[in-house]
Amino acid sequence: MLEEKNDNLQEADGKLEIEISDSTQDNATETSEPETAAENSTTVIETEAENTAEATDDNHQTALDAITNSNAEESEDETLKERHDIPMQDYDTFSLDALVDELKKLINTDKVMSVKDHIEEIKKSFLLQYNHLIEEKKEEFNASNQDPNEEFEYHSPLKSKFDEYYTVFREKRNAHFKHLQTNLKSNLDNRLAIVEELKELINPQENIKDTLKHFNDLRERWKNAGAIPKDKYNHVWNNYHFHVENFYDYLHLDREARDLDFKYNLEQKQKIIARVEELANETDISKAFRELQDLHRIWKEDIGPVSKEHRDTIWNKFSELTKKIHDKREVLFESQRANEHNNLEVKKEIIAKIEVLGTEKVNSHSQWLVQIQKVETLRNEFFTAGKVPSDVNEETWAAFKTAVRNFNSFKNSFYKDIKKDQNDNLNKKMALVAKAKELQESTDFSATTPVMKQIQEEWKQIGHVPKKYSDKIWKEFKDACNHYFDKLKEHKSEENVDEVAAFDNKKAYLDILRAYQLTGDHKTDLDAIKAHIEIWKGYGKVPFSRRHIEGKFNKILDALFEKLSLSKKETEMMRFSNRIDSLSDSNDTRKLDNEKIFLMRKIEEVQNEIFQLENNIQFFTNTKNAKKENSIVLEVRKNIAVHKESLELWKDKLKQLRNLGQE
């Protein structure tokens, strides 16, 4: 019979799914009536860890509590065990686009609770950045909006995507909780029923073999019973342990079988200690701590008690190693906290720089573009600087927003003044446009022409208008003026016999010019071309309706210039001189004025482009590797040189045109 009991106990040892607390073993042995002990089991029973905690210091208990609390929480929802598989990233350093992409990836995870914390961190980082963006857009709107009845609106496709993905996560999470709540109550009832059956196992009248079989069945049912509420976890487990230990006490009569069971449990716990000793040397502290949690769970739930003589020694060894790993984890946390303080200092410096930029006065649009770029660069640096201590996070964020808001207010005050002037200029130019359109059909040329010229002079004296209206009103004004002066030209050339004769002469001369061949001598050919130009100009003006012949002449000249070995600038200036001479001979002051306005605009555009390029290159040349310029810097310098060459050409043209007006 004893041999049969031993076989069954050995089978039972291999199937144990829980820890049998050594400390409560003796307490249960002292109970003369197991049923009476079972009735008092609703009181939380001291486990092996809790009973021996008196022999350890507070640091030991802190290490043990950290693991116990984590395991209790995971007992409620097993998906939490998988949270370690997905590393928590510093989402504060992500851009809005990157945060949306990361959210989209995480919501496709089957275990929704394993990414819950990650998604909430993503949401927090996204809303911080997005709300900051909204504030900036609203400030820009308030600065530029002239209609007090117009309300601010801003729609972001990125925000719509984020809301869509977060809604999917929320629906998955709610479905998970609903399913979880349904199962937790049922699982708790099943486990309590198993405890009640354990109470009834201690029956001297029952065959020990049948009792052991029933005991193994209960453990198997317990193993598969599922998660229960975390607030019931310790209480239910302790009651279960207590009645398992009572059952071991009931088997105390068979000391040989009990000793075999103790020996087996001691070997299993020694294996765990050996593994924890290896984990104590693991470089990945987070990984070591996660495995330590699992080993504590196995120690508690899968392995039974050991004999009293080994109980304190083996537990103290296990708790010492636990504290060692916990202390290394605390050192890691201290390092992370140090990094957060370093990040805080970096962010404070960034905020200070933005505050300085919010007080520097600049007086031109191009200079403000530089200031805006500086703030944008600092803003990006702030978001990529990393986390700061949580107790100052809100304070730091508020200081950053205030600094940016003050800069924007300072900038907007400058543009408000400019915008007011530009709106005044717009009203003045719109009045001139209306007047030009009113006169464009006039046939009283002697009275209207001076008025139209006066309108053009007034237009030149008016400053800039808002950019979004500039091209539109300029086109309307130019078209109205051109329409009138074209009619004036047609009127003057209707019966001009000399102009008709000039056209006939120029038409005949085109054939001579087409047949002309260069000699190959640069000076000779250049002088010959100039002579052809003088002959052509000597014929005089042609009728307005036949002025296309000038284009044919210029086309032949262009072909001759291309054959000469002139520089690009020389060629361009000769072509320009010929065209300006034609306009001058025709007394077309309107076109000459338009040409002058065009040249001045081109000079301003090229100057602004050069300024922007030179400013951009400072971001590269101010770095540590400034002496060794990369291909981007070289390309920018080359582009600057091209623009400067173009600028000189435009200036030479304007100078020549102004000299013509002084003659």
XYZ file of C-alpha atoms in Angstrom:
663
model
C 0.000 0.000 0.000
C 2.891 2.357 0.832
C 4.471 1.724 -2.554
C 1.206 2.558 -4.232
C 0.955 5.853 -2.312
C 4.473 6.813 -3.323
C 3.694 6.328 -6.984
C 0.650 8.495 -6.763
C 2.441 11.246 -4.866
C 5.236 11.326 -7.381
C 2.649 11.771 -10.124
C 1.036 14.538 -8.118
C 4.373 16.340 -7.679
C 4.862 16.504 -11.401
C 1.456 18.088 -11.942
C 1.453 20.779 -9.257
C 0.469 24.130 -10.791
C 0.758 26.234 -7.597
C 3.204 26.967 -4.809
C 2.627 25.286 -1.457
C 3.776 27.721 1.190
C 6.255 26.134 3.603
C 5.477 28.544 6.400
C 1.781 27.665 6.475
C 2.600 23.954 6.408
C 3.374 23.933 10.109
C 0.409 26.149 10.889
C -1.836 23.644 9.159
C -0.178 20.733 11.003
C -0.994 22.348 14.321
C -4.699 22.442 13.369
C -6.307 19.409 14.911
C -9.430 19.680 12.794
C -8.839 20.519 9.093
C -12.484 21.438 8.597
C -12.252 24.068 11.333
C -9.167 25.529 9.633
C -11.008 25.577 6.357
C -13.811 27.597 7.886
C -11.327 30.235 9.006
C -9.601 30.341 5.625
C -11.461 33.459 4.550
C -8.818 35.371 6.482
C -5.844 36.149 4.236
C -3.207 33.493 4.950
C 0.457 34.367 5.108
C 2.365 32.927 2.182
C 5.959 31.790 2.209
C 7.181 35.202 1.012
C 5.082 37.107 3.544
C 5.971 34.863 6.507
C 9.721 35.191 5.949
C 9.600 38.881 5.080
C 10.210 39.651 8.786
C 13.751 38.345 8.297
C 14.454 40.728 5.413
C 14.838 44.501 5.306
C 12.500 46.997 3.656
C 14.485 46.912 0.418
C 13.890 43.180 0.099
C 10.180 43.726 0.606
C 10.129 46.520 -1.963
C 11.672 44.211 -4.552
C 9.208 41.424 -3.738
C 6.213 43.769 -3.746
C 7.157 45.097 -7.196
C 6.913 41.595 -8.625
C 3.848 40.554 -6.608
C 1.855 43.604 -7.690
C 2.761 43.101 -11.331
C 1.808 39.412 -11.269
C -1.488 40.193 -9.526
C -2.374 42.700 -12.237
C -1.494 40.279 -15.009
C -3.651 37.603 -13.418
C -6.743 39.604 -14.328
C -5.861 39.984 -17.996
C -3.402 37.572 -19.529
C -2.807 39.836 -22.530
C -0.813 42.079 -20.216
C 1.899 39.435 -20.187
C 2.576 40.238 -23.827
C 3.110 43.945 -23.247
C 6.826 43.354 -22.828
C 7.126 42.123 -26.405
C 6.514 45.652 -27.766
C 9.089 48.203 -26.550
C 7.790 51.538 -25.299
C 9.306 54.281 -27.440
C 9.861 57.955 -26.736
C 6.810 59.121 -28.645
C 7.423 62.759 -27.738
C 10.203 62.749 -30.355
C 7.873 61.532 -33.145
C 6.386 63.873 -35.724
C 2.599 63.981 -36.197
C 2.877 61.839 -39.336
C 5.070 59.284 -37.547
C 2.641 59.091 -34.607
C -0.293 58.359 -36.930
C 1.724 55.659 -38.726
C 2.719 54.075 -35.397
C -0.915 54.111 -34.193
C -2.053 52.449 -37.411
C 0.524 49.695 -36.912
C -0.370 49.060 -33.254
C -4.145 48.809 -33.712
C -3.574 45.784 -35.943
C -2.186 43.854 -32.940
C -4.484 41.003 -31.919
C -3.871 41.463 -28.188
C -5.349 44.913 -27.695
C -4.313 45.281 -24.042
C -0.667 44.589 -24.885
C -0.516 47.952 -26.705
C -2.898 49.932 -24.482
C -0.167 51.931 -22.731
C 1.662 52.546 -26.018
C -1.452 53.925 -27.701
C -2.288 56.180 -24.758
C 1.249 57.611 -24.878
C 0.874 58.154 -28.633
C -2.449 59.926 -28.050
C -0.900 62.186 -25.424
C 2.052 63.134 -27.663
C -0.179 63.652 -30.712
C -2.637 65.939 -28.939
C 0.151 68.027 -27.415
C 1.692 68.708 -30.814
C -1.627 69.057 -32.639
C -3.077 71.516 -30.108
C 0.093 73.560 -30.384
C -0.323 73.592 -34.165
C -3.953 74.703 -33.822
C -2.922 77.566 -31.564
C -0.366 78.743 -34.124
C -2.886 78.534 -36.979
C -5.450 80.446 -34.928
C -2.947 83.195 -34.148
C -2.077 83.484 -37.832
C -5.779 83.657 -38.685
C -6.468 86.374 -36.103
C -3.487 88.367 -37.363
C -4.571 88.310 -41.019
C -8.360 88.204 -40.787
C -10.058 91.517 -41.487
C -13.634 90.285 -41.081
C -14.692 90.124 -37.402
C -17.676 87.925 -38.327
C -15.534 85.197 -39.858
C -14.844 82.324 -37.465
C -11.611 80.367 -37.322
C -11.727 76.900 -38.883
C -8.929 74.421 -39.473
C -9.336 70.915 -40.857
C -6.463 68.453 -40.831
C -6.622 65.165 -42.774
C -3.954 63.915 -40.370
C -6.224 64.504 -37.365
C -9.065 62.715 -39.147
C -6.843 59.682 -39.718
C -5.729 59.703 -36.085
C -9.337 59.843 -34.847
C -10.281 57.023 -37.202
C -7.483 54.738 -35.964
C -8.064 55.605 -32.310
C -11.770 54.820 -32.674
C -10.839 51.349 -33.948
C -8.627 50.840 -30.893
C -11.340 52.073 -28.516
C -13.905 49.721 -30.033
C -11.493 46.790 -29.740
C -10.674 47.737 -26.156
C -14.354 48.025 -25.169
C -15.127 44.674 -26.767
C -12.205 43.150 -24.906
C -13.351 44.558 -21.549
C -16.888 43.393 -22.147
C -15.681 39.879 -22.880
C -13.277 40.009 -19.940
C -15.919 41.093 -17.441
C -18.187 38.295 -18.598
C -15.485 35.682 -17.991
C -13.970 37.033 -14.746
C -17.081 36.365 -12.652
C -17.518 32.878 -14.080
C -13.842 32.025 -13.544
C -13.969 33.292 -9.963
C -16.998 31.116 -9.215
C -15.221 28.085 -10.691
C -12.113 28.655 -8.581
C -14.128 29.123 -5.390
C -15.951 25.887 -6.180
C -12.596 24.109 -6.546
C -11.540 25.420 -3.120
C -14.746 24.046 -1.624
C -14.037 20.625 -3.151
C -10.509 20.744 -1.715
C -12.019 21.097 1.756
C -13.835 17.809 1.287
C -10.747 15.812 0.237
C -9.628 15.127 3.807
C -11.654 11.971 4.401
C -9.993 9.048 6.194
C -12.695 6.684 4.929
C -11.830 7.280 1.270
C -9.214 5.256 -0.591
C -5.978 7.301 -0.799
C -5.528 6.418 -4.462
C -8.972 7.797 -5.334
C -8.292 10.875 -3.204
C -5.030 11.598 -5.024
C -6.735 11.181 -8.388
C -9.428 13.638 -7.324
C -6.716 16.020 -6.067
C -4.943 15.922 -9.450
C -8.209 16.557 -11.241
C -8.839 19.627 -9.090
C -5.381 20.986 -9.840
C -5.948 20.495 -13.558
C -9.275 22.286 -13.331
C -7.599 25.071 -11.364
C -4.912 25.408 -14.003
C -7.504 25.880 -16.772
C -9.956 28.006 -14.791
C -8.848 31.302 -16.414
C -8.298 34.843 -15.161
C -10.047 36.330 -12.122
C -10.362 39.926 -10.824
C -7.024 41.199 -9.547
C -8.540 42.409 -6.265
C -9.537 38.779 -5.523
C -6.256 37.286 -6.721
C -4.251 37.036 -3.483
C -7.238 36.063 -1.339
C -8.343 33.226 -3.644
C -4.800 31.966 -4.179
C -4.056 31.946 -0.460
C -7.221 30.018 0.318
C -6.384 27.539 -2.376
C -2.827 27.162 -1.014
C -4.109 26.728 2.487
C -6.346 23.805 1.570
C -3.670 22.237 -0.606
C -1.349 22.410 2.417
C -4.055 20.867 4.584
C -4.182 18.024 2.131
C -0.407 17.608 2.449
C -0.834 17.547 6.233
C -3.411 14.860 5.780
C -0.757 12.875 3.918
C 1.677 13.571 6.789
C 1.074 10.037 8.012
C 3.059 8.851 4.997
C 6.356 10.580 5.799
C 8.289 8.768 3.088
C 5.918 10.050 0.400
C 6.024 13.557 1.899
C 9.830 13.567 1.962
C 9.931 12.564 -1.706
C 7.610 15.433 -2.519
C 9.731 17.884 -0.482
C 12.879 16.665 -2.238
C 11.324 17.131 -5.656
C 10.120 20.660 -4.802
C 13.546 21.559 -3.385
C 15.221 20.496 -6.637
C 12.817 22.599 -8.687
C 13.380 25.678 -6.520
C 17.145 25.175 -6.663
C 16.888 25.174 -10.453
C 15.008 28.474 -10.286
C 17.683 29.949 -8.020
C 20.371 28.824 -10.454
C 18.538 30.568 -13.280
C 18.102 33.741 -11.213
C 21.858 33.728 -10.521
C 22.377 33.785 -14.296
C 19.842 36.580 -14.663
C 21.727 38.626 -12.088
C 24.541 38.893 -14.657
C 22.228 39.618 -17.602
C 23.101 42.915 -19.350
C 19.521 43.504 -20.471
C 18.058 44.483 -17.096
C 14.498 44.837 -18.354
C 14.598 41.397 -19.909
C 16.039 39.901 -16.701
C 13.311 41.501 -14.574
C 10.560 40.209 -16.845
C 11.873 36.656 -16.599
C 12.252 37.073 -12.835
C 8.521 37.843 -12.676
C 7.793 34.583 -14.460
C 10.099 32.658 -12.122
C 8.327 34.128 -9.090
C 5.041 33.062 -10.591
C 6.357 29.507 -11.086
C 7.808 29.462 -7.539
C 4.462 30.480 -6.162
C 2.031 28.675 -8.433
C 3.775 25.610 -9.860
C 6.032 24.285 -7.105
C 5.014 22.898 -3.700
C 6.663 23.338 -0.287
C 10.074 22.132 0.893
C 11.080 20.729 4.266
C 11.353 23.119 7.202
C 15.134 22.740 7.485
C 15.594 24.219 3.937
C 12.650 26.586 3.954
C 14.217 29.804 5.248
C 17.598 29.226 3.585
C 16.267 28.688 0.092
C 13.729 31.524 0.350
C 16.329 33.969 1.669
C 18.642 33.039 -1.198
C 15.834 33.606 -3.703
C 14.848 36.966 -2.172
C 18.508 38.116 -2.025
C 18.907 37.454 -5.746
C 15.571 39.138 -6.391
C 16.757 42.245 -4.554
C 20.009 42.241 -6.546
C 18.158 42.309 -9.873
C 15.675 44.840 -8.516
C 18.541 47.115 -7.425
C 20.120 46.910 -10.891
C 16.732 47.832 -12.322
C 16.576 50.844 -10.011
C 20.039 51.911 -11.223
C 18.703 51.712 -14.777
C 15.746 53.873 -13.787
C 18.102 56.364 -12.153
C 20.042 56.562 -15.416
C 16.820 57.177 -17.309
C 15.856 59.876 -14.820
C 19.285 61.476 -15.316
C 18.660 61.513 -19.083
C 15.299 63.138 -18.479
C 16.983 65.895 -16.454
C 19.506 66.412 -19.273
C 16.605 66.653 -21.724
C 15.006 69.222 -19.425
C 18.108 71.411 -19.575
C 18.172 71.150 -23.375
C 14.528 72.166 -23.602
C 15.091 75.084 -21.223
C 17.882 76.347 -23.489
C 15.612 76.029 -26.536
C 12.845 77.962 -24.771
C 15.335 80.680 -23.796
C 16.483 81.040 -27.424
C 12.878 81.368 -28.644
C 12.229 83.986 -25.953
C 15.200 86.014 -27.236
C 13.935 85.776 -30.830
C 10.598 87.067 -29.556
C 12.274 90.373 -28.637
C 14.625 90.979 -31.599
C 13.241 93.716 -33.843
C 13.584 93.284 -37.605
C 12.186 95.616 -40.222
C 11.792 93.629 -43.434
C 9.940 90.589 -44.697
C 13.161 88.832 -45.722
C 14.590 89.258 -42.213
C 11.414 87.909 -40.670
C 11.676 84.850 -42.893
C 15.074 84.200 -41.291
C 13.618 84.607 -37.794
C 10.706 82.302 -38.590
C 13.093 79.636 -39.895
C 15.139 79.870 -36.695
C 12.055 79.334 -34.540
C 10.906 76.423 -36.696
C 14.321 74.791 -36.280
C 14.205 75.290 -32.508
C 10.652 73.963 -32.429
C 11.740 70.739 -34.142
C 14.686 70.432 -31.748
C 12.285 70.767 -28.799
C 10.097 67.914 -30.005
C 13.091 65.636 -30.623
C 14.863 66.419 -27.342
C 13.214 63.502 -25.507
C 11.225 63.119 -22.292
C 11.634 65.304 -19.214
C 10.708 64.411 -15.602
C 6.955 63.931 -15.360
C 6.594 66.408 -12.483
C 7.819 69.288 -14.706
C 6.471 68.080 -18.033
C 3.373 70.301 -18.035
C 5.354 73.279 -16.764
C 7.988 72.861 -19.505
C 5.357 72.452 -22.203
C 3.527 75.560 -20.999
C 6.764 77.605 -21.055
C 7.475 76.422 -24.602
C 3.990 77.335 -25.824
C 4.216 80.743 -24.176
C 7.591 81.467 -25.805
C 6.313 80.479 -29.264
C 3.078 82.387 -28.755
C 4.969 85.543 -27.748
C 7.197 85.242 -30.816
C 4.172 84.869 -33.079
C 2.477 87.872 -31.481
C 5.637 89.922 -31.963
C 5.864 88.818 -35.592
C 2.174 89.388 -36.256
C 2.324 92.950 -34.949
C 4.897 93.715 -37.658
C 2.775 92.173 -40.399
C -0.382 93.847 -39.137
C 1.206 97.252 -39.750
C 2.419 96.179 -43.195
C -0.945 94.674 -44.014
C -2.739 97.892 -43.139
C -0.488 99.859 -45.498
C -0.895 97.240 -48.214
C -4.681 97.312 -47.886
C -4.616 101.087 -48.250
C -2.460 100.699 -51.359
C -4.869 98.087 -52.682
C -7.805 100.471 -52.403
C -5.844 103.189 -54.230
C -4.817 100.861 -57.073
C -8.307 99.426 -57.417
C -9.560 103.002 -57.909
C -6.975 103.499 -60.683
C -8.017 100.206 -62.299
C -11.635 101.358 -62.330
C -10.634 104.674 -63.857
C -8.460 103.023 -66.541
C -11.281 100.644 -67.507
C -13.650 103.600 -67.735
C -11.330 105.395 -70.195
C -10.069 102.433 -72.236
C -12.791 102.795 -74.904
C -12.468 106.591 -75.227
C -11.900 108.009 -78.726
C -11.134 111.520 -77.513
C -7.420 110.812 -77.719
C -6.200 114.352 -77.172
C -8.049 114.640 -73.850
C -7.737 111.042 -72.630
C -4.057 110.360 -73.354
C -2.680 112.785 -70.710
C -5.102 111.345 -68.157
C -4.033 107.762 -68.883
C -0.363 108.712 -68.575
C -1.101 110.434 -65.259
C -2.848 107.294 -64.038
C 0.256 105.258 -64.886
C 2.475 107.677 -62.956
C 0.214 107.471 -59.916
C 0.339 103.681 -60.098
C 4.147 103.774 -59.892
C 4.061 105.925 -56.758
C 1.775 103.536 -54.850
C 3.536 100.845 -52.790
C 2.951 97.099 -52.505
C -0.442 95.469 -52.133
C -1.273 92.071 -50.516
C 0.403 89.351 -52.524
C -2.793 87.442 -53.272
C -4.195 90.489 -55.121
C -0.993 91.770 -56.720
C -0.986 89.804 -59.994
C -4.721 90.109 -60.514
C -5.038 93.898 -60.247
C -1.791 94.457 -62.169
C -3.147 92.396 -65.070
C -6.440 94.304 -65.027
C -4.656 97.665 -65.000
C -2.147 96.686 -67.672
C -4.836 95.256 -69.959
C -6.943 98.427 -69.688
C -3.954 100.700 -70.433
C -2.714 98.509 -73.285
C -6.165 98.408 -74.799
C -6.353 102.211 -74.890
C -2.818 102.817 -76.185
C -3.185 100.101 -78.818
C -6.225 101.945 -80.133
C -4.220 105.158 -80.042
C -1.439 103.568 -82.108
C -3.872 102.220 -84.640
C -5.428 105.655 -84.946
C -2.082 107.315 -85.550
C -0.908 104.806 -88.144
C -4.019 104.557 -90.279
C -2.958 107.123 -92.880
C 0.778 107.444 -92.210
C 2.356 107.178 -95.671
C 5.891 107.371 -94.316
C 5.294 104.369 -92.069
C 3.956 102.366 -95.016
C 7.051 103.254 -97.012
C 9.229 102.256 -94.079
C 7.490 98.906 -93.984
C 8.105 98.311 -97.693
C 11.782 99.215 -97.318
C 12.217 96.981 -94.285
C 10.452 94.133 -96.000
C 12.861 94.383 -98.966
C 15.838 94.700 -96.632
C 14.935 91.460 -94.885
C 15.851 89.559 -98.070
C 19.262 91.282 -98.164
C 19.858 90.491 -94.511
C 18.905 86.842 -94.944
C 21.525 86.503 -97.692
C 24.268 88.098 -95.595
C 27.162 85.797 -94.695
C 29.698 86.366 -91.917
C 33.347 86.706 -92.960
C 34.734 84.970 -89.880
C 36.547 88.055 -88.626
C 34.949 88.976 -85.310
C 35.390 92.754 -85.482
C 34.440 92.974 -89.142
C 31.301 90.897 -88.638
C 30.281 92.782 -85.492
C 30.667 96.143 -87.250
C 28.664 94.824 -90.208
C 25.814 93.684 -87.963
C 25.761 97.049 -86.230
C 25.627 98.726 -89.655
C 22.651 96.573 -90.629
C 20.937 97.636 -87.402
C 21.555 101.318 -88.144
C 20.232 100.917 -91.707
C 17.143 99.172 -90.363
C 16.541 101.893 -87.777
C 17.033 104.522 -90.482
C 13.950 103.352 -92.313
C 11.811 104.600 -89.400
C 8.584 103.360 -87.890
C 6.144 100.990 -89.571
C 2.348 101.007 -89.223
C 1.129 99.611 -85.915
C -0.774 96.828 -87.630
C 2.434 95.696 -89.424
C 4.865 95.855 -86.510
C 5.371 92.075 -86.715
C 8.182 92.761 -89.200
C 10.341 93.882 -86.262
C 10.121 90.392 -84.872
C 11.381 88.912 -88.125
C 14.319 91.301 -88.130
C 15.190 90.443 -84.519
C 15.010 86.735 -85.329
C 17.594 87.136 -88.129
C 19.792 89.192 -85.796
C 19.567 86.494 -83.127
C 20.813 83.922 -85.619
C 23.777 86.163 -86.563
C 24.629 86.826 -82.916
C 24.713 83.117 -82.206
C 27.341 82.650 -84.921
C 29.561 85.340 -83.394
C 31.928 84.435 -80.572
C 30.334 86.939 -78.215
C 29.831 86.295 -74.523
C 26.344 85.551 -73.347
C 26.144 88.959 -71.673
C 27.329 90.849 -74.746
C 24.834 89.056 -76.944
C 21.986 89.704 -74.559
C 22.866 93.384 -74.220
C 23.032 93.895 -77.994
C 19.630 92.299 -78.409
C 18.248 94.429 -75.626
C 19.751 97.601 -77.084
C 18.156 96.886 -80.444
C 14.755 96.326 -78.878
C 14.950 99.430 -76.702
C 16.061 101.507 -79.671
C 13.005 100.311 -81.565
C 10.730 101.332 -78.698
C 12.494 104.668 -78.388
C 12.176 105.422 -82.099
C 8.479 104.652 -81.956
C 8.060 107.106 -79.050
C 6.208 104.365 -77.203
C 6.744 105.737 -73.685
C 4.208 103.334 -72.274
C 6.181 100.282 -73.333
C 9.404 101.871 -72.158
C 7.844 102.461 -68.744
C 6.512 98.933 -68.643
C 9.978 97.644 -69.520
C 11.478 99.676 -66.699
C 8.932 98.334 -64.206
C 9.620 94.812 -65.404
C 13.387 95.222 -64.946
C 12.994 96.646 -61.442
C 10.807 93.719 -60.435
C 13.289 91.194 -61.825
C 16.148 92.872 -59.931
C 14.160 92.709 -56.678
C 13.274 89.040 -57.247
C 16.882 88.029 -57.959
C 18.167 90.023 -54.954
C 15.674 88.279 -52.661
C 16.656 84.895 -54.069
C 20.379 85.621 -53.493
C 19.650 86.777 -49.939
C 17.678 83.597 -49.214
C 20.400 81.345 -50.645
C 23.138 83.137 -48.695
C 21.090 82.840 -45.537
C 20.449 79.134 -46.111
C 24.131 78.423 -46.599
C 24.861 79.811 -43.124
C 23.142 76.797 -41.610
C 25.796 74.606 -43.236
C 28.905 76.782 -42.864
C 28.314 77.380 -39.134
C 28.697 73.682 -38.350
C 31.851 71.946 -37.091
C 32.613 70.618 -40.564
C 32.313 74.034 -42.203
C 35.804 73.783 -43.718
C 34.879 70.662 -45.585
C 31.916 71.738 -47.655
C 29.616 69.023 -48.927
C 28.006 68.783 -52.338
C 24.873 70.622 -51.190
C 26.897 73.667 -50.076
C 28.879 73.682 -53.315
C 25.685 73.488 -55.346
C 24.181 76.402 -53.394
C 27.333 78.509 -53.941
C 27.187 77.732 -57.646
C 23.529 78.773 -57.707
C 24.394 82.049 -55.937
C 27.048 82.811 -58.553
C 24.554 82.223 -61.372
C 22.020 84.533 -59.714
C 24.631 87.252 -59.191
C 25.612 87.080 -62.842
C 21.934 87.361 -63.780
C 21.542 90.305 -61.369
C 24.352 92.236 -63.043
C 22.754 91.710 -66.451
C 19.360 93.013 -65.243
C 21.055 96.049 -63.643
C 22.963 96.836 -66.849
C 19.720 96.738 -68.796
C 17.999 99.062 -66.342
C 20.956 101.430 -66.400
C 20.882 101.556 -70.198
C 17.138 102.190 -70.175
C 17.480 105.019 -67.643
C 20.320 106.586 -69.633
C 18.047 106.520 -72.666
C 15.438 108.503 -70.720
C 18.023 111.160 -69.819
C 19.094 111.792 -73.383
